[in-house]
mmCIF file of C-alpha atoms and ligand atoms in Angstrom:
data_model
loop_
_atom_site.group_PDB
_atom_site.id
_atom_site.type_symbol
_atom_site.label_atom_id
_atom_site.label_comp_id
_atom_site.label_asym_id
_atom_site.label_seq_id
_atom_site.Cartn_x
_atom_site.Cartn_y
_atom_site.Cartn_z
ATOM 1 C CA MET A 1 140.044 160.817 91.266
ATOM 2 C CA SER A 2 136.423 161.616 90.936
ATOM 3 C CA GLU A 3 137.125 161.180 87.398
ATOM 4 C CA ALA A 4 138.163 157.761 87.745
ATOM 5 C CA ASN A 5 135.178 156.727 89.752
ATOM 6 C CA ASP A 6 132.774 158.238 87.171
ATOM 7 C CA SER A 7 135.005 156.311 84.435
ATOM 8 C CA SER A 8 134.239 153.557 86.612
ATOM 9 C CA GLN A 9 130.589 153.696 86.834
ATOM 10 C CA PRO A 10 129.137 151.468 84.151
ATOM 11 C CA GLY A 11 131.257 148.810 84.344
ATOM 12 C CA ARG A 12 130.412 148.448 87.452
ATOM 13 C CA ARG A 13 126.492 148.913 86.787
ATOM 14 C CA ASP A 14 127.295 146.158 83.625
ATOM 15 C CA PHE A 15 128.822 143.902 86.611
ATOM 16 C CA LEU A 16 125.883 144.454 88.348
ATOM 17 C CA ILE A 17 123.329 143.620 85.702
ATOM 18 C CA LYS A 18 124.840 140.843 84.386
ATOM 19 C CA ALA A 19 125.380 139.576 88.095
ATOM 20 C CA ALA A 20 121.559 139.956 88.525
ATOM 21 C CA ALA A 21 120.982 137.946 85.234
ATOM 22 C CA VAL A 22 123.137 135.092 86.277
ATOM 23 C CA GLY A 23 121.127 134.856 89.862
ATOM 24 C CA ILE A 24 117.629 135.116 88.066
ATOM 25 C CA GLY A 25 118.499 132.578 85.465
ATOM 26 C CA ALA A 26 119.972 130.462 88.262
ATOM 27 C CA VAL A 27 116.517 131.004 90.129
ATOM 28 C CA THR A 28 114.707 129.852 87.080
ATOM 29 C CA THR A 29 116.782 127.470 86.433
ATOM 30 C CA LEU A 30 116.993 125.603 89.940
ATOM 31 C CA VAL A 31 113.306 125.711 90.549
ATOM 32 C CA PRO A 32 112.085 123.726 87.924
ATOM 33 C CA ALA A 33 115.057 121.494 88.310
ATOM 34 C CA GLY A 34 114.287 120.792 92.151
ATOM 35 C CA ALA A 35 110.341 120.394 91.059
ATOM 36 C CA GLY A 36 111.243 117.804 88.625
ATOM 37 C CA LEU A 37 113.646 116.043 91.120
ATOM 38 C CA VAL A 38 110.515 116.148 93.881
ATOM 39 C CA THR A 39 108.782 114.158 91.126
ATOM 40 C CA LEU A 40 110.959 111.960 90.283
ATOM 41 C CA LEU A 41 111.674 110.848 93.960
ATOM 42 C CA ASP A 42 107.474 111.231 94.127
ATOM 43 C CA PRO A 43 107.636 107.189 94.355
ATOM 44 C CA LEU A 44 110.155 106.959 97.143
ATOM 45 C CA ARG A 45 107.720 109.608 99.336
ATOM 46 C CA HIS A 46 104.527 107.204 98.530
ATOM 47 C CA LYS A 47 106.622 104.390 99.982
ATOM 48 C CA ALA A 48 107.104 106.672 102.989
ATOM 49 C CA LYS A 49 103.845 106.694 103.571
ATOM 50 C CA ALA A 50 103.271 102.867 103.844
ATOM 51 C CA GLY A 51 102.065 101.448 106.735
ATOM 52 C CA ARG A 52 99.198 103.944 107.103
ATOM 53 C CA PHE A 53 95.513 103.115 109.091
ATOM 54 C CA LEU A 54 93.696 100.516 106.537
ATOM 55 C CA ARG A 55 89.896 99.770 107.083
ATOM 56 C CA VAL A 56 89.887 95.822 107.713
ATOM 57 C CA ALA A 57 86.544 94.758 109.698
ATOM 58 C CA THR A 58 83.814 96.230 111.968
ATOM 59 C CA LEU A 59 83.390 95.853 115.580
ATOM 60 C CA ASN A 60 80.542 94.139 115.157
ATOM 61 C CA SER A 61 82.160 91.182 113.063
ATOM 62 C CA LEU A 62 84.518 90.277 116.163
ATOM 63 C CA PRO A 63 83.154 87.717 118.868
ATOM 64 C CA GLU A 64 82.362 89.073 122.410
ATOM 65 C CA ASP A 65 84.448 86.614 124.067
ATOM 66 C CA GLY A 66 87.841 87.782 122.447
ATOM 67 C CA THR A 67 88.148 84.830 120.255
ATOM 68 C CA PRO A 68 90.407 86.164 117.132
ATOM 69 C CA ARG A 69 88.828 86.260 113.663
ATOM 70 C CA GLN A 70 90.896 86.506 110.462
ATOM 71 C CA PHE A 71 90.822 88.996 107.939
ATOM 72 C CA PRO A 72 92.520 90.126 104.688
ATOM 73 C CA VAL A 73 94.010 92.968 104.307
ATOM 74 C CA VAL A 74 93.643 95.001 101.379
ATOM 75 C CA SER A 75 95.511 98.483 99.912
ATOM 76 C CA GLU A 76 96.120 99.811 97.261
ATOM 77 C CA ARG A 77 99.547 99.153 96.228
ATOM 78 C CA GLN A 78 102.414 101.388 94.854
ATOM 79 C CA ASP A 79 106.241 99.940 94.063
ATOM 80 C CA ALA A 80 108.543 102.826 92.882
ATOM 81 C CA TRP A 81 106.960 103.916 89.963
ATOM 82 C CA ASN A 82 103.464 102.178 89.411
ATOM 83 C CA LYS A 83 100.278 102.195 91.433
ATOM 84 C CA TYR A 84 97.927 99.265 91.522
ATOM 85 C CA PRO A 85 94.377 99.224 92.397
ATOM 86 C CA GLU A 86 93.024 97.452 95.560
ATOM 87 C CA VAL A 87 95.320 94.203 96.143
ATOM 88 C CA ARG A 88 95.305 91.814 98.963
ATOM 89 C CA VAL A 89 98.652 93.035 101.104
ATOM 90 C CA GLY A 90 98.221 90.341 104.089
ATOM 91 C CA ALA A 91 96.065 89.218 106.359
ATOM 92 C CA VAL A 92 95.330 90.099 110.281
ATOM 93 C CA TYR A 93 93.904 88.084 112.942
ATOM 94 C CA LEU A 94 91.632 90.556 115.010
ATOM 95 C CA ARG A 95 90.351 89.618 118.456
ATOM 96 C CA LYS A 96 88.392 91.938 121.014
ATOM 97 C CA THR A 97 90.428 92.856 124.266
ATOM 98 C CA GLY A 98 87.527 95.330 125.503
ATOM 99 C CA PRO A 99 84.086 97.082 124.613
ATOM 100 C CA LYS A 100 86.324 99.059 121.940
ATOM 101 C CA GLU A 101 89.492 97.818 122.297
ATOM 102 C CA VAL A 102 90.800 95.449 119.276
ATOM 103 C CA GLN A 103 94.243 93.739 119.071
ATOM 104 C CA ALA A 104 95.378 93.086 115.493
ATOM 105 C CA ILE A 105 98.198 90.708 115.075
ATOM 106 C CA ASN A 106 99.811 89.829 111.545
ATOM 107 C CA VAL A 107 99.151 85.889 110.579
ATOM 108 C CA VAL A 108 102.787 85.634 109.241
ATOM 109 C CA CYS A 109 104.983 83.663 111.499
ATOM 110 C CA PRO A 110 108.395 85.393 112.453
ATOM 111 C CA HIS A 111 110.724 82.749 112.234
ATOM 112 C CA ALA A 112 110.361 81.929 108.439
ATOM 113 C CA GLY A 113 107.243 83.345 107.217
ATOM 114 C CA CYS A 114 104.400 80.666 107.337
ATOM 115 C CA PHE A 115 100.715 81.240 108.270
ATOM 116 C CA VAL A 116 100.031 80.556 111.492
ATOM 117 C CA ASN A 117 96.401 79.146 112.441
ATOM 118 C CA TYR A 118 94.144 79.879 115.291
ATOM 119 C CA GLN A 119 93.560 76.734 117.347
ATOM 120 C CA PRO A 120 89.856 77.287 119.348
ATOM 121 C CA ASP A 121 90.448 74.420 121.469
ATOM 122 C CA GLN A 122 93.512 75.461 123.052
ATOM 123 C CA ARG A 123 92.773 79.128 122.507
ATOM 124 C CA ASN A 124 96.767 79.768 120.716
ATOM 125 C CA TYR A 125 98.400 80.024 117.577
ATOM 126 C CA LEU A 126 100.462 77.300 115.837
ATOM 127 C CA CYS A 127 102.490 77.645 113.175
ATOM 128 C CA PRO A 128 102.317 74.680 110.916
ATOM 129 C CA CYS A 129 105.962 75.114 109.634
ATOM 130 C CA HIS A 130 108.260 74.206 112.567
ATOM 131 C CA ASN A 131 105.398 74.212 115.623
ATOM 132 C CA SER A 132 105.780 77.569 117.101
ATOM 133 C CA ARG A 133 103.403 78.338 119.319
ATOM 134 C CA PHE A 134 101.963 81.575 120.873
ATOM 135 C CA ALA A 135 99.225 82.641 123.018
ATOM 136 C CA LEU A 136 96.085 84.591 122.290
ATOM 137 C CA ASP A 137 97.960 88.184 122.562
ATOM 138 C CA GLY A 138 100.977 86.657 120.253
ATOM 139 C CA ALA A 139 103.602 85.962 123.026
ATOM 140 C CA ILE A 140 105.626 82.696 122.457
ATOM 141 C CA LYS A 141 104.025 79.767 124.243
ATOM 142 C CA ASP A 142 106.932 77.415 124.718
ATOM 143 C CA ALA A 143 110.615 77.728 125.073
ATOM 144 C CA SER A 144 110.956 75.415 122.152
ATOM 145 C CA SER A 145 109.396 77.568 119.727
ATOM 146 C CA PRO A 146 112.040 78.606 116.996
ATOM 147 C CA SER A 147 110.355 82.003 116.426
ATOM 148 C CA PRO A 148 112.591 84.271 117.147
ATOM 149 C CA ARG A 149 109.981 86.889 118.437
ATOM 150 C CA PRO A 150 106.459 86.885 119.348
ATOM 151 C CA LEU A 151 103.729 87.359 116.914
ATOM 152 C CA ASP A 152 103.690 90.844 115.092
ATOM 153 C CA THR A 153 101.103 93.392 116.828
ATOM 154 C CA MET A 154 100.103 96.447 115.157
ATOM 155 C CA GLU A 155 98.461 99.642 115.936
ATOM 156 C CA VAL A 156 94.463 99.808 115.893
ATOM 157 C CA LYS A 157 92.127 102.408 115.685
ATOM 158 C CA VAL A 158 88.336 102.120 115.753
ATOM 159 C CA GLU A 159 86.298 104.810 114.511
ATOM 160 C CA ALA A 160 82.925 105.913 115.942
ATOM 161 C CA ASP A 161 81.008 104.007 113.093
ATOM 162 C CA GLY A 162 82.553 100.672 114.952
ATOM 163 C CA ALA A 163 84.957 100.440 111.775
ATOM 164 C CA VAL A 164 88.360 98.769 112.699
ATOM 165 C CA LEU A 165 91.583 100.314 111.086
ATOM 166 C CA VAL A 166 94.628 98.869 111.503
ATOM 167 C CA LYS A 167 98.044 100.366 110.997
ATOM 168 C CA PHE A 168 99.206 97.219 108.497
ATOM 169 C CA GLU A 169 102.792 96.320 108.162
ATOM 170 C CA ASN A 170 105.142 93.399 106.874
ATOM 171 C CA TYR A 171 108.113 92.571 109.335
ATOM 172 C CA ARG A 172 111.153 91.047 108.499
ATOM 173 C CA ALA A 173 111.111 87.196 109.231
ATOM 174 C CA GLY A 174 113.747 85.106 111.336
ATOM 175 C CA ILE A 175 115.435 88.097 113.137
ATOM 176 C CA HIS A 176 114.617 89.424 116.764
ATOM 177 C CA GLU A 177 113.824 92.788 115.886
ATOM 178 C CA LYS A 178 110.242 93.673 114.679
ATOM 179 C CA ILE A 179 111.536 95.638 111.666
ATOM 180 C CA VAL A 180 109.513 96.621 108.655
ATOM 181 C CA ALA A 181 110.175 94.553 105.513
ATOM 182 C CA SER A 182 111.373 96.777 102.943
HETATM 183 S S1 LIG B 1 107.844 78.832 109.783
HETATM 184 FE FE1 LIG B 1 106.682 79.465 111.479
HETATM 185 S S2 LIG B 1 107.902 78.117 113.183
HETATM 186 FE FE2 LIG B 1 109.026 78.421 111.155
#
């Protein structure tokens, strides 16, 4: 019996050595392959980062009485595999709602994507395409407005130096839900 064990030892050792070699080979193959996959999917990761805070204006550029002002939103843009330098990605109305509070509203009408205009005499927004009317805070102002939802508001951060940053997004038009456009 002990002879049988002795004779099986070299075979077993060979098996273990081969198994270890296969394991190491698999690890050395899969790690670079995994890294390659991450690199390949990198544009998608960047896409997921969309909606980061972008510097749009300064606090002292906004009227104290809460009148909205329109600002372009400029950002680096990235599609699936290309990165572009700073380009205009949209526009917002900003208005002061307190000494250091600002509301941001996307200028795009949620009905079909026209740009709304601020009407100073009526202190509301009007969409020139199908006459949706919105209050100063973006709420639908009259029931005959065809827009399916209020104007789209976005998160705002005011920094210590007075910079106003907006977590900018464009949203899908024509639906009740506020869903980021892909
Ligand atoms: S696009 Fe604004 S009301 Fe139709």
